[in-house]
Amino acid sequence: MPLLRDPLLVLARSSRVKRLVSTMPVSSGIVRSYVPGEDTASAVLAVAALVDDGLTATLDYLGEDTRDRTQADGCVEAYLDLLRELSLRGLTRHAEVSVKLSAIGQAIPDAGAGKVALENARTICRAARNAGTTVTLDMEDHTTTDRTLAVLRELRQDFPETGAVIQAMLHRSEADCRALAHEGSRVRLCKGAYAEPTEVAFADGVEVDKSYVRCLKVLLAGQGYPMIATHDPRMVDIAAALASRYGRARGTYEFQMLFGIRPEEQKRLAAEGESVRTYVPYGEEWYGYLMRRLAEKPANLAFFARSLVSKT
Ligand SMILES: Cc1cc2nc3c(=O)[nH]c(=O)nc-3n(C[C@H](O)[C@H](O)[C@H](O)COP(=O)(O)OP(=O)(O)OC[C@H]3O[C@@H](n4cnc5c(N)ncnc54)[C@H](O)[C@@H]3O)c2cc1C
């Protein structure tokens, strides 16, 4: 049974809601506050502005649950184009890319889908390495965790710099962190953005936070490179205290936050000497991403509902 922690995430699966919302222009306030634009040029522009503020970036070409090969290949092309542009502008030292396997073939209904996603991911990893940067595999809902970690293991044989993502809300995550906290292993820790069943995930926010702290301890005490992805001020403070308790020098871990969320805090941490990376999503397929962000911030809902009503 899906956990109704976030009814909006359930509503988001309705194709009527998707049709209505997807026709909003990207320039409309609520979309623009989370997504800087739909093309490579606007993504690169956003990165350049972040770099001017002392931040680094990870870019996500939006798309997920892609059901056909042409669209999956188009997504790979978009990443290659982005990496070329970043390289031309000398930005790859400051920017890596985040990739969802379901956008590059994992969700194609065919027995060979895993192979398509793996080959596509390899193509992006190769281009990223040639451009002097890295890839992180985003984590999607719990039905994909094992497959994503299996692809990660394969990729890391040739591209050990490939980053993983662990979602603290899942019961399994502390054990996954243990397995991944080895030298050279880049691991992003987030709370988790999907509506998950209680059989596999903590339902209560306090339990998710406790799990987040347990995972933080494993990653910060370990040998890898933790990427602490949260906007939660308590988690940020706890992470900083744990980093110092475990003797972590600055630069041996980083904070990550999403584009448009707590931008002043991102700059403040960077000004204090912390490494801070902003996750920059861009592209035309912003619907799923926007709905997850709205579900996290109920205060946005009234504003969002008004913009929808004005369209009907
Ligand atoms: C860099 C990065 C990468 C991520 N990658 C993944 C991934 O691969 N897979 C995945 O499942 N999830 C991912 N997430 C999302 C993550 O799992 C959470 O859903 C999201 O970060 C909200 O959790 P939080 O830790 O910020 O804490 P919360 O307790 O949700 O929020 C703490 C505070 O942050 C602010 N805030 C949080 N969300 C919003 C919002 N939408 N709008 C405005 N303010 C907000 C509010 O002030 C809030 O009180 C990622 C998050 C980040 C920052």
XYZ file of C-alpha atoms and ligand atoms in Angstrom:
365
model
C 0.000 0.000 0.000
C 1.420 3.389 -0.842
C 2.001 5.533 2.190
C -0.298 8.561 2.005
C 2.277 10.812 3.661
C 2.130 12.830 0.506
C -1.257 12.696 -1.202
C 0.154 15.082 -3.794
C 2.625 12.454 -4.954
C -0.278 10.076 -5.491
C -2.334 12.742 -7.279
C 0.708 13.502 -9.432
C 0.306 10.089 -11.087
C -3.029 11.182 -12.612
C -2.605 11.805 -16.321
C -5.219 14.625 -16.198
C -3.242 16.484 -13.550
C -0.067 15.902 -15.538
C -1.643 17.307 -18.740
C -2.911 20.381 -16.931
C 0.303 21.129 -15.071
C 2.654 20.330 -17.957
C 1.143 23.053 -20.108
C 2.308 25.691 -17.633
C 5.215 27.624 -19.148
C 8.614 27.021 -17.523
C 8.761 30.761 -16.996
C 5.757 30.641 -14.651
C 6.918 31.611 -11.149
C 6.526 28.286 -9.428
C 8.305 26.258 -12.129
C 11.071 28.820 -12.539
C 11.770 28.872 -8.819
C 12.947 25.239 -9.030
C 14.077 24.879 -12.683
C 16.288 27.536 -14.350
C 15.223 26.645 -17.911
C 14.556 24.025 -20.548
C 17.760 24.034 -22.637
C 21.523 23.559 -22.304
C 22.179 27.293 -22.568
C 20.029 28.160 -19.550
C 21.570 25.319 -17.519
C 25.101 26.513 -18.322
C 24.135 30.085 -17.473
C 22.793 28.948 -14.093
C 26.041 27.066 -13.380
C 28.156 30.101 -14.254
C 26.144 32.214 -11.796
C 26.526 29.594 -9.034
C 30.279 29.396 -9.620
C 30.464 33.192 -9.266
C 28.876 32.704 -5.828
C 31.550 30.192 -4.766
C 29.371 27.118 -5.347
C 29.715 24.042 -7.552
C 26.897 22.261 -9.400
C 25.488 18.931 -10.444
C 23.155 19.045 -13.447
C 20.132 16.856 -14.057
C 18.610 16.750 -17.548
C 15.011 16.204 -16.479
C 13.221 13.052 -17.542
C 12.168 9.808 -15.891
C 10.189 6.643 -16.626
C 11.136 6.917 -20.282
C 9.348 4.141 -22.150
C 10.975 4.312 -25.562
C 14.451 3.960 -26.936
C 14.450 7.138 -29.031
C 13.601 9.269 -26.025
C 16.249 7.499 -23.904
C 18.856 8.132 -26.622
C 17.729 11.780 -26.787
C 18.431 12.097 -23.074
C 21.964 10.720 -23.558
C 22.521 13.228 -26.385
C 21.366 16.054 -24.103
C 23.990 15.054 -21.499
C 26.707 14.861 -24.169
C 25.744 18.294 -25.450
C 25.766 19.669 -21.908
C 29.198 18.188 -21.147
C 30.573 19.695 -24.382
C 29.236 23.138 -23.482
C 30.486 22.973 -19.889
C 33.879 21.914 -21.171
C 34.013 24.717 -23.769
C 33.315 27.239 -21.038
C 35.861 25.752 -18.640
C 33.146 24.820 -16.144
C 33.695 21.061 -15.752
C 35.980 21.627 -12.776
C 32.933 23.029 -11.000
C 30.099 20.941 -12.429
C 29.255 17.247 -12.662
C 26.057 15.534 -13.865
C 23.302 13.588 -12.101
C 21.574 10.856 -14.100
C 18.347 8.915 -13.512
C 18.582 5.399 -14.954
C 14.856 5.431 -15.772
C 15.521 8.353 -18.141
C 18.113 6.428 -20.144
C 16.496 3.029 -20.634
C 15.932 1.273 -17.295
C 12.137 1.702 -17.536
C 11.710 0.506 -21.127
C 9.354 -2.500 -20.939
C 11.753 -5.039 -22.422
C 14.037 -7.703 -20.948
C 17.123 -5.871 -22.257
C 16.238 -2.564 -20.607
C 18.909 -2.957 -17.913
C 21.544 -3.438 -20.597
C 20.350 -0.331 -22.504
C 20.538 1.783 -19.343
C 23.986 0.434 -18.458
C 25.379 1.104 -21.937
C 23.858 4.591 -21.977
C 25.254 5.303 -18.516
C 28.687 4.158 -19.697
C 28.491 6.575 -22.635
C 27.732 9.471 -20.281
C 30.440 8.407 -17.782
C 33.015 8.247 -20.604
C 32.064 11.719 -21.858
C 32.132 13.093 -18.309
C 35.586 11.654 -17.685
C 36.895 13.034 -20.999
C 35.527 16.420 -19.985
C 37.256 16.160 -16.590
C 34.203 15.563 -14.434
C 32.000 12.846 -12.913
C 28.520 11.317 -12.878
C 26.245 10.578 -9.917
C 23.380 8.083 -10.341
C 20.233 9.560 -8.795
C 18.136 7.126 -6.745
C 14.470 6.640 -7.676
C 11.689 4.744 -5.878
C 12.488 1.638 -3.802
C 11.543 -0.820 -6.577
C 14.663 0.368 -8.439
C 17.212 0.444 -5.591
C 18.776 -2.985 -6.178
C 18.968 -2.480 -9.945
C 20.502 0.979 -9.553
C 23.138 -0.304 -7.110
C 23.894 -3.210 -9.478
C 24.451 -0.753 -12.366
C 26.609 1.373 -10.051
C 28.831 -1.641 -9.262
C 29.250 -2.380 -12.991
C 30.018 1.259 -13.830
C 32.508 1.600 -11.005
C 34.662 -1.163 -12.502
C 35.619 1.277 -15.277
C 34.584 4.570 -13.674
C 35.213 4.254 -9.908
C 34.453 7.971 -9.521
C 30.727 7.376 -10.232
C 28.603 8.632 -7.338
C 25.789 6.751 -5.575
C 22.680 8.065 -3.772
C 21.218 6.609 -0.580
C 17.779 7.586 0.777
C 17.651 7.672 4.584
C 13.901 6.990 4.579
C 14.439 3.357 3.499
C 14.993 0.745 6.230
C 17.868 -0.792 4.268
C 19.921 2.402 3.942
C 22.246 2.148 6.938
C 23.454 -1.229 5.640
C 23.803 0.214 2.118
C 25.910 3.075 3.541
C 28.212 0.534 5.257
C 28.727 -1.259 1.966
C 29.510 1.995 0.184
C 31.698 3.793 2.762
C 34.994 2.691 1.253
C 37.882 4.678 -0.172
C 37.109 6.631 -3.337
C 33.356 6.036 -3.008
C 31.267 9.164 -3.570
C 27.922 8.800 -1.787
C 25.102 11.344 -1.675
C 22.862 10.976 1.367
C 19.332 12.409 1.059
C 16.094 11.810 2.968
C 14.233 10.395 -0.058
C 11.603 12.070 -2.212
C 9.238 9.233 -3.169
C 5.995 8.027 -1.532
C 7.076 4.621 -0.237
C 5.185 1.804 1.521
C 5.720 1.336 5.247
C 7.095 -2.174 4.633
C 10.287 -0.627 3.278
C 10.386 2.956 4.580
C 10.015 4.976 7.764
C 6.667 6.753 7.793
C 7.497 9.238 10.516
C 9.700 12.269 9.794
C 11.476 11.877 13.142
C 12.399 8.292 12.261
C 13.680 9.449 8.852
C 15.840 12.072 10.601
C 17.241 9.480 13.036
C 18.074 7.220 10.123
C 19.697 10.182 8.337
C 21.979 10.736 11.353
C 22.872 7.015 11.592
C 23.765 7.023 7.875
C 25.765 10.247 8.294
C 27.826 8.618 11.054
C 28.626 5.614 8.872
C 29.601 7.758 5.882
C 31.591 10.379 7.790
C 33.440 7.740 9.845
C 34.169 5.782 6.665
C 36.786 6.216 3.945
C 34.586 7.550 1.135
C 33.490 11.026 0.059
C 30.097 11.850 1.656
C 27.804 14.282 -0.175
C 25.365 15.584 2.427
C 22.188 16.502 0.531
C 19.695 18.272 2.758
C 18.189 21.702 3.409
C 17.285 20.751 6.966
C 19.194 23.135 9.288
C 19.358 20.477 12.036
C 20.867 17.897 9.704
C 23.374 20.471 8.404
C 24.477 21.313 11.969
C 24.692 17.658 12.980
C 26.705 16.843 9.846
C 29.164 19.664 10.543
C 29.571 18.519 14.176
C 30.065 14.878 13.123
C 32.573 15.867 10.429
C 34.643 17.567 13.095
C 34.197 14.652 15.564
C 35.500 12.211 12.948
C 38.431 14.499 12.073
C 37.188 15.191 8.558
C 39.070 18.041 6.872
C 36.985 20.406 4.769
C 36.977 19.273 1.177
C 36.797 15.584 2.176
C 32.996 15.839 2.121
C 30.484 18.332 0.699
C 27.016 19.739 1.282
C 24.440 19.636 -1.500
C 21.166 21.526 -1.914
C 18.646 21.973 -4.713
C 18.529 24.950 -7.074
C 16.215 27.606 -5.653
C 15.983 26.168 -2.124
C 17.727 28.072 0.695
C 20.113 29.832 -1.741
C 21.373 32.182 0.978
C 22.263 29.218 3.190
C 24.170 27.668 0.281
C 26.240 30.837 -0.071
C 26.707 31.167 3.696
C 28.119 27.644 4.028
C 30.440 28.232 1.069
C 31.620 31.538 2.557
C 32.440 29.641 5.777
C 34.757 27.394 3.787
C 32.499 24.376 3.268
C 32.259 22.750 -0.186
C 28.701 23.260 -1.421
C 27.155 21.855 -4.594
C 23.813 22.958 -6.042
C 21.685 20.415 -7.908
C 20.443 22.103 -11.077
C 17.557 20.390 -12.912
C 16.730 21.618 -16.408
C 14.806 20.469 -19.477
C 11.247 20.186 -20.672
C 10.268 17.182 -18.541
C 10.035 19.072 -15.258
C 6.643 17.727 -14.161
C 7.696 14.831 -11.854
C 10.469 16.919 -10.317
C 8.156 19.868 -9.639
C 5.521 17.654 -8.021
C 8.076 16.144 -5.620
C 9.255 19.619 -4.631
C 5.676 20.832 -4.083
C 4.913 17.763 -1.964
C 7.822 18.701 0.318
C 6.662 22.248 0.842
C 2.941 22.452 1.574
C 3.206 26.248 1.791
C 3.737 26.272 -1.980
C 0.513 24.433 -2.635
C -1.906 27.348 -2.277
C 0.155 29.393 -4.710
C 0.369 26.455 -7.075
C -3.390 25.753 -6.892
C -4.123 29.405 -7.754
C -1.935 29.233 -10.870
C -3.784 26.088 -11.977
C -7.252 27.501 -11.311
C -6.417 30.591 -13.329
C -5.787 28.272 -16.313
C -9.152 26.460 -16.184
C 21.361 17.681 -3.998
C 20.154 16.833 -3.775
C 19.988 15.679 -4.520
C 18.893 14.857 -4.295
N 18.794 13.664 -4.960
C 17.784 12.820 -4.659
C 17.716 11.519 -5.217
O 18.558 11.093 -6.015
N 16.664 10.723 -4.865
C 15.702 11.139 -3.976
O 14.791 10.374 -3.644
N 15.739 12.384 -3.445
C 16.746 13.217 -3.753
N 16.785 14.462 -3.180
C 15.590 14.987 -2.459
C 15.616 14.613 -0.994
O 15.448 13.215 -0.866
C 14.496 15.321 -0.227
O 13.276 14.974 -0.794
C 14.617 16.840 -0.219
O 15.948 17.244 -0.166
C 13.913 17.422 1.025
O 14.484 16.911 2.188
P 15.397 17.787 3.191
O 16.544 16.940 3.622
O 15.758 19.059 2.579
O 14.519 17.951 4.505
P 13.058 18.491 4.749
O 12.789 18.124 6.169
O 12.125 18.016 3.694
O 13.207 20.048 4.580
C 13.976 20.840 5.457
C 13.726 22.308 5.130
O 14.207 22.605 3.829
C 13.361 23.497 3.149
N 12.738 22.815 2.003
C 12.716 21.473 1.778
N 12.103 21.199 0.606
C 11.714 22.382 0.105
C 11.037 22.745 -1.088
N 10.648 21.841 -1.968
N 10.806 24.069 -1.313
C 11.210 25.013 -0.432
N 11.875 24.702 0.723
C 12.121 23.412 0.979
C 12.312 23.910 4.138
O 12.773 25.037 4.808
C 12.261 22.721 5.081
O 11.781 23.033 6.345
C 17.904 15.260 -3.345
C 18.077 16.413 -2.604
C 19.187 17.196 -2.780
C 19.353 18.405 -1.927
